[in-house]
Amino acid sequence: MDNQDKPVEKKKLALNVVSNKEHRGFGAGTIDLSQVSCVIIDEGEAYIDVGAMHAKSKIEKGIKFSPDKAIVPNGRPAWIVWVAVDRNENGPYYAGATSCEMLIDAEARKGWKLLPDHVNRLDASLKRKYMLDNIGPVEKEALRKLLVEHNQEWWDNSPQALKDLLA
């Protein structure tokens, strides 16, 4: 049996874990995005989509975005949640989580989002902050479910502040 006959395994999407190595070489002091993963919340469902880091998530593809909300009167709300993972004496945990709102009108291929808000909230997640003020109870439940199912130990190690926000 040669390699062509073997079934192809799909790589499972996962949140990144930060190594405990300190980097001091070329590029030290730049933002390390390996600490952050992207979660999309759309129509009450949360899922990991690494493409969101470069505005190429499943729901963003083929959409022309504008900072003018008026061009998307029929847009459905969706969110990108930047989730930072860190490690402490207990092990890995969800260290930061910030949500960014978008409106998507797939039929018209138009969308609304504020890029400065997305950048600022990504930065806040990297700085170990929780900013989930713009999502409702359905979205919070979907995010909590995803984080718990993805890794129960990381959830258990996470600060009570995150658990309270997603209760």
PDB file of C-alpha atoms in Angstrom:
ATOM      1  CA  MET A   1       0.000   0.000   0.000  1.00  0.00           C
ATOM      2  CA  ASP A   2       1.550   3.293  -1.015  1.00  0.00           C
ATOM      3  CA  ASN A   3       0.924   6.763   0.463  1.00  0.00           C
ATOM      4  CA  GLN A   4      -1.759   7.560  -2.102  1.00  0.00           C
ATOM      5  CA  ASP A   5      -4.036   4.840  -0.696  1.00  0.00           C
ATOM      6  CA  LYS A   6      -3.972   6.170   2.889  1.00  0.00           C
ATOM      7  CA  PRO A   7      -6.932   8.274   4.020  1.00  0.00           C
ATOM      8  CA  VAL A   8      -6.101  11.932   4.409  1.00  0.00           C
ATOM      9  CA  GLU A   9      -6.503  13.135   7.992  1.00  0.00           C
ATOM     10  CA  LYS A  10      -7.933  16.602   8.441  1.00  0.00           C
ATOM     11  CA  LYS A  11      -5.962  18.775  10.819  1.00  0.00           C
ATOM     12  CA  LYS A  12      -8.142  19.743  13.782  1.00  0.00           C
ATOM     13  CA  LEU A  13      -8.275  23.456  14.534  1.00  0.00           C
ATOM     14  CA  ALA A  14      -6.951  24.289  17.974  1.00  0.00           C
ATOM     15  CA  LEU A  15      -6.160  27.216  20.187  1.00  0.00           C
ATOM     16  CA  ASN A  16      -2.463  27.947  20.496  1.00  0.00           C
ATOM     17  CA  VAL A  17      -0.509  27.343  23.685  1.00  0.00           C
ATOM     18  CA  VAL A  18       2.334  29.681  24.521  1.00  0.00           C
ATOM     19  CA  SER A  19       5.704  28.078  25.047  1.00  0.00           C
ATOM     20  CA  ASN A  20       7.677  29.066  28.117  1.00  0.00           C
ATOM     21  CA  LYS A  21      10.750  29.981  26.034  1.00  0.00           C
ATOM     22  CA  GLU A  22      11.796  33.625  26.088  1.00  0.00           C
ATOM     23  CA  HIS A  23      12.621  35.124  22.710  1.00  0.00           C
ATOM     24  CA  ARG A  24      15.422  37.709  22.606  1.00  0.00           C
ATOM     25  CA  GLY A  25      16.642  37.492  19.022  1.00  0.00           C
ATOM     26  CA  PHE A  26      15.716  39.359  15.864  1.00  0.00           C
ATOM     27  CA  GLY A  27      12.225  40.797  16.088  1.00  0.00           C
ATOM     28  CA  ALA A  28      12.133  40.821  19.901  1.00  0.00           C
ATOM     29  CA  GLY A  29       9.642  43.420  21.054  1.00  0.00           C
ATOM     30  CA  THR A  30       7.259  42.813  18.151  1.00  0.00           C
ATOM     31  CA  ILE A  31       3.761  41.493  18.781  1.00  0.00           C
ATOM     32  CA  ASP A  32       3.703  37.705  19.032  1.00  0.00           C
ATOM     33  CA  LEU A  33       0.386  36.594  17.554  1.00  0.00           C
ATOM     34  CA  SER A  34       1.100  32.930  18.301  1.00  0.00           C
ATOM     35  CA  GLN A  35      -0.528  33.599  21.689  1.00  0.00           C
ATOM     36  CA  VAL A  36      -3.908  34.453  20.150  1.00  0.00           C
ATOM     37  CA  SER A  37      -6.515  32.402  18.330  1.00  0.00           C
ATOM     38  CA  CYS A  38      -9.679  33.512  16.564  1.00  0.00           C
ATOM     39  CA  VAL A  39     -13.173  32.380  17.406  1.00  0.00           C
ATOM     40  CA  ILE A  40     -16.136  33.311  15.229  1.00  0.00           C
ATOM     41  CA  ILE A  41     -19.600  33.601  16.739  1.00  0.00           C
ATOM     42  CA  ASP A  42     -22.274  33.526  14.055  1.00  0.00           C
ATOM     43  CA  GLU A  43     -25.971  32.779  14.450  1.00  0.00           C
ATOM     44  CA  GLY A  44     -25.501  31.436  17.975  1.00  0.00           C
ATOM     45  CA  GLU A  45     -22.627  29.100  17.107  1.00  0.00           C
ATOM     46  CA  ALA A  46     -18.981  29.568  18.110  1.00  0.00           C
ATOM     47  CA  TYR A  47     -16.127  27.948  16.209  1.00  0.00           C
ATOM     48  CA  ILE A  48     -12.391  28.398  15.730  1.00  0.00           C
ATOM     49  CA  ASP A  49     -11.423  30.007  12.408  1.00  0.00           C
ATOM     50  CA  VAL A  50      -7.731  30.830  12.029  1.00  0.00           C
ATOM     51  CA  GLY A  51      -8.469  32.784   8.840  1.00  0.00           C
ATOM     52  CA  ALA A  52      -9.955  35.602  10.912  1.00  0.00           C
ATOM     53  CA  MET A  53      -6.441  36.701  11.870  1.00  0.00           C
ATOM     54  CA  HIS A  54      -6.076  38.020   8.300  1.00  0.00           C
ATOM     55  CA  ALA A  55      -9.760  38.911   7.691  1.00  0.00           C
ATOM     56  CA  LYS A  56     -10.190  35.658   5.728  1.00  0.00           C
ATOM     57  CA  SER A  57     -12.558  33.741   7.982  1.00  0.00           C
ATOM     58  CA  LYS A  58     -15.309  31.679   6.391  1.00  0.00           C
ATOM     59  CA  ILE A  59     -17.895  34.436   6.912  1.00  0.00           C
ATOM     60  CA  GLU A  60     -15.580  37.284   5.789  1.00  0.00           C
ATOM     61  CA  LYS A  61     -14.544  35.761   2.441  1.00  0.00           C
ATOM     62  CA  GLY A  62     -16.052  37.588  -0.529  1.00  0.00           C
ATOM     63  CA  ILE A  63     -17.448  40.393   1.648  1.00  0.00           C
ATOM     64  CA  LYS A  64     -16.569  44.036   0.963  1.00  0.00           C
ATOM     65  CA  PHE A  65     -16.366  45.757   4.335  1.00  0.00           C
ATOM     66  CA  SER A  66     -17.078  49.391   5.098  1.00  0.00           C
ATOM     67  CA  PRO A  67     -16.911  51.435   8.304  1.00  0.00           C
ATOM     68  CA  ASP A  68     -20.350  52.833   7.359  1.00  0.00           C
ATOM     69  CA  LYS A  69     -23.089  50.776   9.033  1.00  0.00           C
ATOM     70  CA  ALA A  70     -25.732  52.305   6.749  1.00  0.00           C
ATOM     71  CA  ILE A  71     -24.550  50.283   3.726  1.00  0.00           C
ATOM     72  CA  VAL A  72     -25.487  47.021   5.496  1.00  0.00           C
ATOM     73  CA  PRO A  73     -29.139  47.512   6.519  1.00  0.00           C
ATOM     74  CA  ASN A  74     -29.861  43.769   6.241  1.00  0.00           C
ATOM     75  CA  GLY A  75     -26.655  42.562   7.869  1.00  0.00           C
ATOM     76  CA  ARG A  76     -26.720  39.837  10.484  1.00  0.00           C
ATOM     77  CA  PRO A  77     -24.546  40.362  13.565  1.00  0.00           C
ATOM     78  CA  ALA A  78     -21.435  38.232  13.980  1.00  0.00           C
ATOM     79  CA  TRP A  79     -18.358  38.518  16.186  1.00  0.00           C
ATOM     80  CA  ILE A  80     -14.674  37.720  16.132  1.00  0.00           C
ATOM     81  CA  VAL A  81     -13.381  36.846  19.582  1.00  0.00           C
ATOM     82  CA  TRP A  82      -9.633  37.102  20.100  1.00  0.00           C
ATOM     83  CA  VAL A  83      -8.708  34.433  22.676  1.00  0.00           C
ATOM     84  CA  ALA A  84      -5.249  34.584  24.245  1.00  0.00           C
ATOM     85  CA  VAL A  85      -3.864  31.489  25.938  1.00  0.00           C
ATOM     86  CA  ASP A  86      -1.099  31.697  28.525  1.00  0.00           C
ATOM     87  CA  ARG A  87       0.520  29.421  31.069  1.00  0.00           C
ATOM     88  CA  ASN A  88       0.906  29.873  34.814  1.00  0.00           C
ATOM     89  CA  GLU A  89       1.915  27.598  37.713  1.00  0.00           C
ATOM     90  CA  ASN A  90      -1.313  25.579  37.217  1.00  0.00           C
ATOM     91  CA  GLY A  91      -0.808  25.166  33.464  1.00  0.00           C
ATOM     92  CA  PRO A  92      -2.422  26.722  30.366  1.00  0.00           C
ATOM     93  CA  TYR A  93      -5.495  28.942  30.742  1.00  0.00           C
ATOM     94  CA  TYR A  94      -7.649  31.387  28.781  1.00  0.00           C
ATOM     95  CA  ALA A  95      -5.794  34.603  29.611  1.00  0.00           C
ATOM     96  CA  GLY A  96      -7.619  37.142  27.430  1.00  0.00           C
ATOM     97  CA  ALA A  97     -10.851  37.280  25.436  1.00  0.00           C
ATOM     98  CA  THR A  98     -12.167  40.275  23.513  1.00  0.00           C
ATOM     99  CA  SER A  99     -15.093  40.389  21.103  1.00  0.00           C
ATOM    100  CA  CYS A 100     -15.428  42.518  17.963  1.00  0.00           C
ATOM    101  CA  GLU A 101     -18.763  43.088  16.281  1.00  0.00           C
ATOM    102  CA  MET A 102     -19.415  42.821  12.549  1.00  0.00           C
ATOM    103  CA  LEU A 103     -22.475  42.906  10.311  1.00  0.00           C
ATOM    104  CA  ILE A 104     -22.552  40.501   7.379  1.00  0.00           C
ATOM    105  CA  ASP A 105     -24.939  40.578   4.412  1.00  0.00           C
ATOM    106  CA  ALA A 106     -23.790  37.540   2.451  1.00  0.00           C
ATOM    107  CA  GLU A 107     -26.398  38.004  -0.283  1.00  0.00           C
ATOM    108  CA  ALA A 108     -25.313  41.585  -1.019  1.00  0.00           C
ATOM    109  CA  ARG A 109     -21.664  40.650  -0.316  1.00  0.00           C
ATOM    110  CA  LYS A 110     -21.348  43.661   1.994  1.00  0.00           C
ATOM    111  CA  GLY A 111     -20.288  43.993   5.586  1.00  0.00           C
ATOM    112  CA  TRP A 112     -19.567  46.449   8.364  1.00  0.00           C
ATOM    113  CA  LYS A 113     -16.737  46.412  10.855  1.00  0.00           C
ATOM    114  CA  LEU A 114     -14.480  48.962  12.463  1.00  0.00           C
ATOM    115  CA  LEU A 115     -10.890  47.916  11.842  1.00  0.00           C
ATOM    116  CA  PRO A 116      -9.434  50.167  14.591  1.00  0.00           C
ATOM    117  CA  ASP A 117     -11.768  48.482  17.111  1.00  0.00           C
ATOM    118  CA  HIS A 118     -10.655  45.033  15.933  1.00  0.00           C
ATOM    119  CA  VAL A 119      -6.976  46.012  16.287  1.00  0.00           C
ATOM    120  CA  ASN A 120      -7.485  47.594  19.713  1.00  0.00           C
ATOM    121  CA  ARG A 121      -9.397  44.596  21.014  1.00  0.00           C
ATOM    122  CA  LEU A 122      -6.786  42.178  19.632  1.00  0.00           C
ATOM    123  CA  ASP A 123      -4.188  44.199  21.538  1.00  0.00           C
ATOM    124  CA  ALA A 124      -6.348  44.090  24.691  1.00  0.00           C
ATOM    125  CA  SER A 125      -6.578  40.291  24.458  1.00  0.00           C
ATOM    126  CA  LEU A 126      -2.788  40.075  24.167  1.00  0.00           C
ATOM    127  CA  LYS A 127      -2.607  42.240  27.307  1.00  0.00           C
ATOM    128  CA  ARG A 128      -4.698  39.649  29.164  1.00  0.00           C
ATOM    129  CA  LYS A 129      -7.953  41.587  29.282  1.00  0.00           C
ATOM    130  CA  TYR A 130     -11.530  40.374  28.999  1.00  0.00           C
ATOM    131  CA  MET A 131     -13.811  42.631  26.931  1.00  0.00           C
ATOM    132  CA  LEU A 132     -17.030  40.836  26.052  1.00  0.00           C
ATOM    133  CA  ASP A 133     -19.382  43.773  26.553  1.00  0.00           C
ATOM    134  CA  ASN A 134     -20.812  43.711  23.025  1.00  0.00           C
ATOM    135  CA  ILE A 135     -22.110  40.124  22.965  1.00  0.00           C
ATOM    136  CA  GLY A 136     -25.428  38.915  24.316  1.00  0.00           C
ATOM    137  CA  PRO A 137     -26.389  35.888  26.407  1.00  0.00           C
ATOM    138  CA  VAL A 138     -26.717  33.535  23.406  1.00  0.00           C
ATOM    139  CA  GLU A 139     -23.224  34.455  22.173  1.00  0.00           C
ATOM    140  CA  LYS A 140     -21.748  34.201  25.681  1.00  0.00           C
ATOM    141  CA  GLU A 141     -23.196  30.713  26.086  1.00  0.00           C
ATOM    142  CA  ALA A 142     -21.800  29.653  22.686  1.00  0.00           C
ATOM    143  CA  LEU A 143     -18.326  30.996  23.570  1.00  0.00           C
ATOM    144  CA  ARG A 144     -18.349  29.385  27.021  1.00  0.00           C
ATOM    145  CA  LYS A 145     -19.413  26.044  25.514  1.00  0.00           C
ATOM    146  CA  LEU A 146     -16.614  26.197  22.919  1.00  0.00           C
ATOM    147  CA  LEU A 147     -13.930  27.100  25.484  1.00  0.00           C
ATOM    148  CA  VAL A 148     -15.027  24.356  27.900  1.00  0.00           C
ATOM    149  CA  GLU A 149     -15.334  21.703  25.178  1.00  0.00           C
ATOM    150  CA  HIS A 150     -12.041  22.707  23.590  1.00  0.00           C
ATOM    151  CA  ASN A 151     -10.112  22.152  26.817  1.00  0.00           C
ATOM    152  CA  GLN A 152     -11.768  21.640  30.212  1.00  0.00           C
ATOM    153  CA  GLU A 153      -8.417  21.981  32.040  1.00  0.00           C
ATOM    154  CA  TRP A 154      -7.732  25.394  30.474  1.00  0.00           C
ATOM    155  CA  TRP A 155     -11.243  26.506  31.478  1.00  0.00           C
ATOM    156  CA  ASP A 156     -10.729  25.235  35.036  1.00  0.00           C
ATOM    157  CA  ASN A 157      -7.403  27.127  35.252  1.00  0.00           C
ATOM    158  CA  SER A 158      -8.941  30.370  33.930  1.00  0.00           C
ATOM    159  CA  PRO A 159      -9.641  33.319  36.249  1.00  0.00           C
ATOM    160  CA  GLN A 160     -13.061  33.637  37.836  1.00  0.00           C
ATOM    161  CA  ALA A 161     -13.488  36.984  36.027  1.00  0.00           C
ATOM    162  CA  LEU A 162     -13.819  35.167  32.675  1.00  0.00           C
ATOM    163  CA  LYS A 163     -16.183  32.557  34.113  1.00  0.00           C
ATOM    164  CA  ASP A 164     -18.359  35.316  35.593  1.00  0.00           C
ATOM    165  CA  LEU A 165     -18.502  37.170  32.252  1.00  0.00           C
ATOM    166  CA  LEU A 166     -19.671  34.016  30.500  1.00  0.00           C
ATOM    167  CA  ALA A 167     -22.020  32.756  33.238  1.00  0.00           C
TER     168      ALA A 167
END
